[in-house]
Amino acid sequence: MNTIDRVHHEILLHSQRNARWSYNNPPLAQLPRDLATLYRPDPGWPWVEWDWDQLELRIVACLSRDATMLEVFAKGWDIHFMTACAVFGLDLPSQLKDPVHAEENAEWRRVMKWLTCNHLYGVCGKDDIRRTKGAKGLGHGISYGLTERGAANLPGARVLGLSGKDVQRAFRNISAMFPGRAAWQDRLVEEALRVGETRTWAGRRRRYLDRGKGNYLRGEILDQPAQAGAQDLSNEVFLEVAETFGADVIYKFGKHDSQIWGIRESEWDRITPQIRTLVTRPRMIDGVEMTFPASFKERRL
């Protein structure tokens, strides 16, 4: 006789310095993709999952007022994809809105041997190693205080066949693309070292008792407005979903910039379109209106 074990995991709200939630016993957020089907919805409670696109970078764009970043997001372009093309010297395709899925980019993807999507098995072109370990890893590293010297030692560089000089060159190119972000980072670190704290767009504070100089502290200072700011927005949406739909929804767990909710099946057609609208609606971040697109998945028993 087959039995189904129910998972009662722990959600820790205050275990990480950057305010991210942790999921323990078992650590659901660390589950490998090929084991994702181990956890299934309850009968009558299908899941809806969303994953925000470039959530942290969009918040940084608002805080820094970087003109290039704001333009990229206003036009709906994939910033990680564009950065990957710059890092690896690839010509940009004709369509920069969701370029890994756009039909007009099919020949470009073939020539560049871009990862082919197979969404049935959880494979997406966004997971091409050049975008994830190359552009995304390097871009996020710069956002969190990565130095040119440190960039040469990125773990993904060897996997991608990039030399230290290649990565340092890419580092300089990416930094030059977003001068407003670089200037904002310098101002943020200077202010944090002076007053001993930083705050997110929503006012969440982090204090720095050790104000000694060093790249580690610089990285911690730059990390908070982006990481904790992303969690602030995630918290805001969490509360909106819970308060709007009440007993017809149940929060399951999340993975970094994603959330997974169970929806009462009889209310599925009513609730899921409203959730999509709520999750992706424009929001004001530090006085700048920003859109927050997301990728959605549905999962049934």
Short mmCIF file of C-alpha atoms in Angstrom, two decimals:
data_model
loop_
_atom_site.label_atom_id
_atom_site.label_comp_id
_atom_site.label_asym_id
_atom_site.label_seq_id
_atom_site.Cartn_x
_atom_site.Cartn_y
_atom_site.Cartn_z
CA MET A 1 0.00 0.00 0.00
CA ASN A 2 1.41 3.35 -1.05
CA THR A 3 1.49 6.14 1.50
CA ILE A 4 2.07 9.86 1.15
CA ASP A 5 4.19 11.62 3.74
CA ARG A 6 3.34 15.21 4.51
CA VAL A 7 6.21 17.68 4.83
CA HIS A 8 6.08 20.10 7.76
CA HIS A 9 9.08 22.31 7.19
CA GLU A 10 10.28 25.31 9.19
CA ILE A 11 10.21 28.85 7.85
CA LEU A 12 12.79 31.05 9.59
CA LEU A 13 12.14 34.76 9.16
CA HIS A 14 15.16 36.24 10.94
CA SER A 15 17.99 33.78 10.41
CA GLN A 16 19.83 35.60 7.63
CA ARG A 17 21.56 38.95 7.80
CA ASN A 18 20.09 40.01 4.46
CA ALA A 19 16.50 39.35 5.71
CA ARG A 20 15.87 36.44 3.35
CA TRP A 21 13.62 33.68 4.65
CA SER A 22 15.11 30.22 5.27
CA TYR A 23 13.35 26.89 4.82
CA ASN A 24 14.70 24.08 6.99
CA ASN A 25 13.89 20.49 7.92
CA PRO A 26 13.90 19.89 5.00
CA PRO A 27 15.67 22.78 3.19
CA LEU A 28 13.11 23.09 0.41
CA ALA A 29 14.74 26.09 -1.26
CA GLN A 30 17.90 24.03 -1.88
CA LEU A 31 16.10 21.16 -3.59
CA PRO A 32 17.80 20.29 -6.92
CA ARG A 33 15.64 20.86 -9.96
CA ASP A 34 15.64 17.20 -10.95
CA LEU A 35 14.06 16.32 -7.58
CA ALA A 36 11.39 19.02 -7.67
CA THR A 37 8.61 16.49 -8.26
CA LEU A 38 9.23 14.92 -4.84
CA TYR A 39 6.89 17.54 -3.37
CA ARG A 40 3.37 17.57 -4.73
CA PRO A 41 0.24 19.61 -4.11
CA ASP A 42 -2.51 18.27 -1.92
CA PRO A 43 -5.65 17.02 -3.69
CA GLY A 44 -7.86 20.00 -4.46
CA TRP A 45 -5.04 22.53 -3.88
CA PRO A 46 -3.03 23.06 -7.10
CA TRP A 47 0.03 25.30 -6.89
CA VAL A 48 0.85 28.54 -8.60
CA GLU A 49 4.50 29.61 -8.54
CA TRP A 50 6.14 32.79 -9.74
CA ASP A 51 9.73 33.88 -10.04
CA TRP A 52 10.43 37.59 -10.38
CA ASP A 53 12.78 38.66 -13.16
CA GLN A 54 15.89 40.58 -12.06
CA LEU A 55 14.19 41.62 -8.82
CA GLU A 56 17.30 42.82 -6.99
CA LEU A 57 18.72 44.67 -9.99
CA ARG A 58 15.44 46.47 -10.54
CA ILE A 59 15.56 47.70 -6.96
CA VAL A 60 19.18 48.78 -7.41
CA ALA A 61 18.18 50.65 -10.58
CA CYS A 62 15.61 52.61 -8.60
CA LEU A 63 17.99 53.36 -5.73
CA SER A 64 20.93 54.34 -7.94
CA ARG A 65 18.89 56.13 -10.65
CA ASP A 66 21.28 54.60 -13.18
CA ALA A 67 19.99 55.82 -16.55
CA THR A 68 21.04 52.73 -18.52
CA MET A 69 19.51 50.28 -16.07
CA LEU A 70 16.27 52.25 -15.95
CA GLU A 71 16.10 52.31 -19.75
CA VAL A 72 16.72 48.57 -20.02
CA PHE A 73 13.96 47.77 -17.55
CA ALA A 74 11.56 50.34 -18.99
CA LYS A 75 11.88 48.67 -22.40
CA GLY A 76 11.53 45.20 -20.94
CA TRP A 77 14.93 43.95 -22.07
CA ASP A 78 16.76 41.06 -20.39
CA ILE A 79 19.70 42.71 -18.64
CA HIS A 80 21.50 39.43 -17.89
CA PHE A 81 21.21 38.34 -21.51
CA MET A 82 22.58 41.66 -22.77
CA THR A 83 25.44 41.46 -20.30
CA ALA A 84 26.21 37.91 -21.44
CA CYS A 85 26.48 39.10 -25.02
CA ALA A 86 28.90 41.82 -23.92
CA VAL A 87 30.99 39.38 -21.84
CA PHE A 88 31.32 36.79 -24.63
CA GLY A 89 31.41 39.15 -27.61
CA LEU A 90 28.11 37.96 -29.08
CA ASP A 91 26.09 40.07 -31.49
CA LEU A 92 22.75 41.10 -30.03
CA PRO A 93 19.71 39.45 -31.63
CA SER A 94 16.84 41.51 -33.02
CA GLN A 95 14.49 40.90 -30.08
CA LEU A 96 15.72 41.75 -26.58
CA LYS A 97 12.38 41.22 -24.84
CA ASP A 98 12.51 37.64 -23.60
CA PRO A 99 15.22 36.90 -26.19
CA VAL A 100 15.63 33.22 -25.31
CA HIS A 101 12.02 32.51 -26.28
CA ALA A 102 11.30 35.06 -29.05
CA GLU A 103 10.57 33.31 -32.36
CA GLU A 104 12.50 35.91 -34.36
CA ASN A 105 15.67 34.95 -32.45
CA ALA A 106 15.49 31.25 -33.38
CA GLU A 107 18.30 31.45 -35.96
CA TRP A 108 20.47 33.48 -33.57
CA ARG A 109 20.02 30.85 -30.85
CA ARG A 110 20.95 28.10 -33.31
CA VAL A 111 24.11 29.84 -34.48
CA MET A 112 25.18 30.76 -30.95
CA LYS A 113 24.31 27.26 -29.68
CA TRP A 114 22.14 28.75 -26.96
CA LEU A 115 20.53 26.32 -24.51
CA THR A 116 17.32 24.92 -25.99
CA CYS A 117 14.18 25.16 -23.86
CA ASN A 118 12.34 22.07 -22.72
CA HIS A 119 9.90 23.46 -20.20
CA LEU A 120 8.24 20.09 -19.69
CA TYR A 121 11.40 19.00 -17.89
CA GLY A 122 12.20 22.36 -16.33
CA VAL A 123 14.87 23.36 -18.87
CA CYS A 124 14.82 27.01 -19.95
CA GLY A 125 17.06 29.06 -22.20
CA LYS A 126 17.50 31.48 -19.32
CA ASP A 127 19.66 28.78 -17.71
CA ASP A 128 22.31 28.90 -20.43
CA ILE A 129 25.61 28.85 -18.55
CA ARG A 130 26.78 32.03 -20.25
CA ARG A 131 23.83 33.89 -18.76
CA THR A 132 23.89 32.30 -15.30
CA LYS A 133 27.54 31.80 -14.38
CA GLY A 134 28.88 34.42 -16.75
CA ALA A 135 26.71 37.52 -16.92
CA LYS A 136 24.43 36.92 -13.94
CA GLY A 137 27.19 35.83 -11.59
CA LEU A 138 29.48 38.67 -12.56
CA GLY A 139 26.70 41.27 -12.61
CA HIS A 140 25.40 40.37 -9.18
CA GLY A 141 28.95 40.20 -7.88
CA ILE A 142 29.57 43.79 -8.95
CA SER A 143 26.32 44.83 -7.28
CA TYR A 144 27.61 43.33 -4.02
CA GLY A 145 31.05 44.89 -4.04
CA LEU A 146 33.07 42.48 -6.19
CA THR A 147 36.44 43.99 -7.15
CA GLU A 148 38.24 43.62 -10.45
CA ARG A 149 40.86 41.46 -8.76
CA GLY A 150 38.20 39.30 -7.14
CA ALA A 151 36.38 38.91 -10.45
CA ALA A 152 39.33 36.97 -11.87
CA ASN A 153 38.73 34.26 -9.24
CA LEU A 154 35.02 33.71 -9.87
CA PRO A 155 34.24 29.96 -9.72
CA GLY A 156 32.29 30.07 -12.97
CA ALA A 157 35.19 31.55 -14.97
CA ARG A 158 37.05 28.26 -15.41
CA VAL A 159 33.86 26.41 -16.29
CA LEU A 160 33.26 28.97 -19.04
CA GLY A 161 36.81 28.80 -20.30
CA LEU A 162 37.54 32.43 -19.38
CA SER A 163 40.98 33.52 -18.27
CA GLY A 164 41.53 35.94 -15.42
CA LYS A 165 42.21 38.70 -17.94
CA ASP A 166 38.99 37.85 -19.82
CA VAL A 167 36.94 38.19 -16.63
CA GLN A 168 38.67 41.42 -15.60
CA ARG A 169 37.97 42.87 -19.04
CA ALA A 170 34.33 41.84 -18.72
CA PHE A 171 34.24 43.40 -15.25
CA ARG A 172 35.39 46.75 -16.64
CA ASN A 173 32.90 46.56 -19.52
CA ILE A 174 29.96 45.85 -17.20
CA SER A 175 30.99 48.60 -14.79
CA ALA A 176 31.21 51.07 -17.66
CA MET A 177 27.70 50.12 -18.82
CA PHE A 178 26.20 51.32 -15.53
CA PRO A 179 28.14 54.39 -14.28
CA GLY A 180 25.22 55.60 -12.18
CA ARG A 181 25.25 52.39 -10.18
CA ALA A 182 28.99 52.69 -9.51
CA ALA A 183 28.63 56.28 -8.27
CA TRP A 184 25.69 55.30 -6.04
CA GLN A 185 27.66 52.42 -4.55
CA ASP A 186 30.50 54.75 -3.57
CA ARG A 187 28.06 57.19 -1.94
CA LEU A 188 26.25 54.40 -0.11
CA VAL A 189 29.46 52.94 1.34
CA GLU A 190 30.75 56.36 2.38
CA GLU A 191 27.49 57.18 4.16
CA ALA A 192 27.24 53.77 5.83
CA LEU A 193 30.78 54.01 7.17
CA ARG A 194 29.96 57.44 8.57
CA VAL A 195 26.62 56.66 10.26
CA GLY A 196 27.04 52.92 10.80
CA GLU A 197 23.87 51.75 9.07
CA THR A 198 21.97 51.28 5.82
CA ARG A 199 18.26 51.13 5.10
CA THR A 200 16.21 49.50 2.38
CA TRP A 201 13.63 51.34 0.27
CA ALA A 202 11.01 50.18 2.81
CA GLY A 203 13.02 51.45 5.79
CA ARG A 204 14.47 48.14 7.03
CA ARG A 205 17.66 48.99 8.92
CA ARG A 206 20.93 47.14 9.25
CA ARG A 207 23.61 48.41 11.61
CA TYR A 208 27.37 47.93 11.19
CA LEU A 209 29.16 47.87 14.52
CA ASP A 210 32.51 47.28 12.86
CA ARG A 211 33.11 50.29 10.65
CA GLY A 212 36.61 49.28 9.66
CA LYS A 213 37.38 49.65 6.01
CA GLY A 214 37.75 46.68 3.74
CA ASN A 215 36.07 45.04 0.77
CA TYR A 216 34.22 42.56 2.99
CA LEU A 217 32.42 45.35 4.81
CA ARG A 218 31.82 47.13 1.50
CA GLY A 219 30.16 43.99 0.19
CA GLU A 220 27.96 43.70 3.28
CA ILE A 221 26.89 47.35 2.92
CA LEU A 222 26.03 46.97 -0.77
CA ASP A 223 24.26 43.67 -0.16
CA GLN A 224 21.61 44.99 2.23
CA PRO A 225 19.65 47.48 0.07
CA ALA A 226 19.39 44.93 -2.75
CA GLN A 227 18.86 41.63 -0.93
CA ALA A 228 16.81 42.92 1.99
CA GLY A 229 15.01 45.32 -0.35
CA ALA A 230 13.98 42.36 -2.51
CA GLN A 231 12.69 40.58 0.59
CA ASP A 232 10.74 43.70 1.56
CA LEU A 233 8.91 43.62 -1.75
CA SER A 234 8.37 39.86 -1.44
CA ASN A 235 6.92 40.39 2.05
CA GLU A 236 4.61 43.09 0.75
CA VAL A 237 3.26 40.82 -1.97
CA PHE A 238 2.97 37.91 0.49
CA LEU A 239 0.73 40.00 2.75
CA GLU A 240 -1.35 41.26 -0.18
CA VAL A 241 -2.02 37.71 -1.40
CA ALA A 242 -2.84 36.42 2.09
CA GLU A 243 -5.10 39.34 2.98
CA THR A 244 -6.86 39.44 -0.40
CA PHE A 245 -7.70 35.74 -0.72
CA GLY A 246 -7.76 34.54 2.89
CA ALA A 247 -8.63 30.88 3.43
CA ASP A 248 -8.65 30.17 -0.33
CA VAL A 249 -4.84 30.27 -0.49
CA ILE A 250 -2.05 28.56 1.47
CA TYR A 251 1.61 29.59 1.30
CA LYS A 252 3.92 26.64 0.64
CA PHE A 253 7.53 27.82 0.32
CA GLY A 254 9.80 30.01 -1.78
CA LYS A 255 13.14 29.96 -3.57
CA HIS A 256 15.03 33.21 -3.41
CA ASP A 257 12.89 35.50 -5.62
CA SER A 258 9.95 33.12 -5.98
CA GLN A 259 6.86 32.13 -4.03
CA ILE A 260 4.69 29.02 -4.26
CA TRP A 261 1.06 29.09 -3.11
CA GLY A 262 -1.64 26.46 -2.99
CA ILE A 263 -4.98 27.66 -4.41
CA ARG A 264 -8.35 26.16 -3.56
CA GLU A 265 -9.23 24.36 -6.79
CA SER A 266 -12.80 25.61 -6.92
CA GLU A 267 -11.45 29.19 -6.82
CA TRP A 268 -8.52 28.65 -9.20
CA ASP A 269 -9.99 30.43 -12.23
CA ARG A 270 -10.95 33.43 -10.12
CA ILE A 271 -7.82 33.81 -8.03
CA THR A 272 -4.87 33.03 -10.31
CA PRO A 273 -5.48 35.89 -12.79
CA GLN A 274 -5.73 38.31 -9.87
CA ILE A 275 -2.48 36.98 -8.41
CA ARG A 276 -0.70 37.52 -11.71
CA THR A 277 -1.87 41.12 -11.77
CA LEU A 278 -0.95 41.72 -8.14
CA VAL A 279 2.52 40.19 -8.44
CA THR A 280 3.53 42.10 -11.57
CA ARG A 281 1.93 45.49 -11.00
CA PRO A 282 4.21 48.57 -10.99
CA ARG A 283 5.41 49.73 -7.58
CA MET A 284 7.11 52.83 -6.25
CA ILE A 285 10.66 52.14 -5.05
CA ASP A 286 12.37 55.15 -3.48
CA GLY A 287 10.29 57.51 -5.59
CA VAL A 288 10.82 55.63 -8.88
CA GLU A 289 8.03 53.62 -10.48
CA MET A 290 9.27 50.19 -11.53
CA THR A 291 7.59 47.23 -13.17
CA PHE A 292 8.25 43.75 -11.75
CA PRO A 293 7.59 41.08 -14.38
CA ALA A 294 7.60 37.45 -13.34
CA SER A 295 7.55 33.96 -14.82
CA PHE A 296 4.61 31.81 -13.68
CA LYS A 297 4.20 28.05 -13.41
CA GLU A 298 1.23 25.94 -12.47
CA ARG A 299 1.43 22.56 -10.82
CA ARG A 300 -1.32 20.07 -10.12
CA LEU A 301 -1.41 16.71 -8.37
#
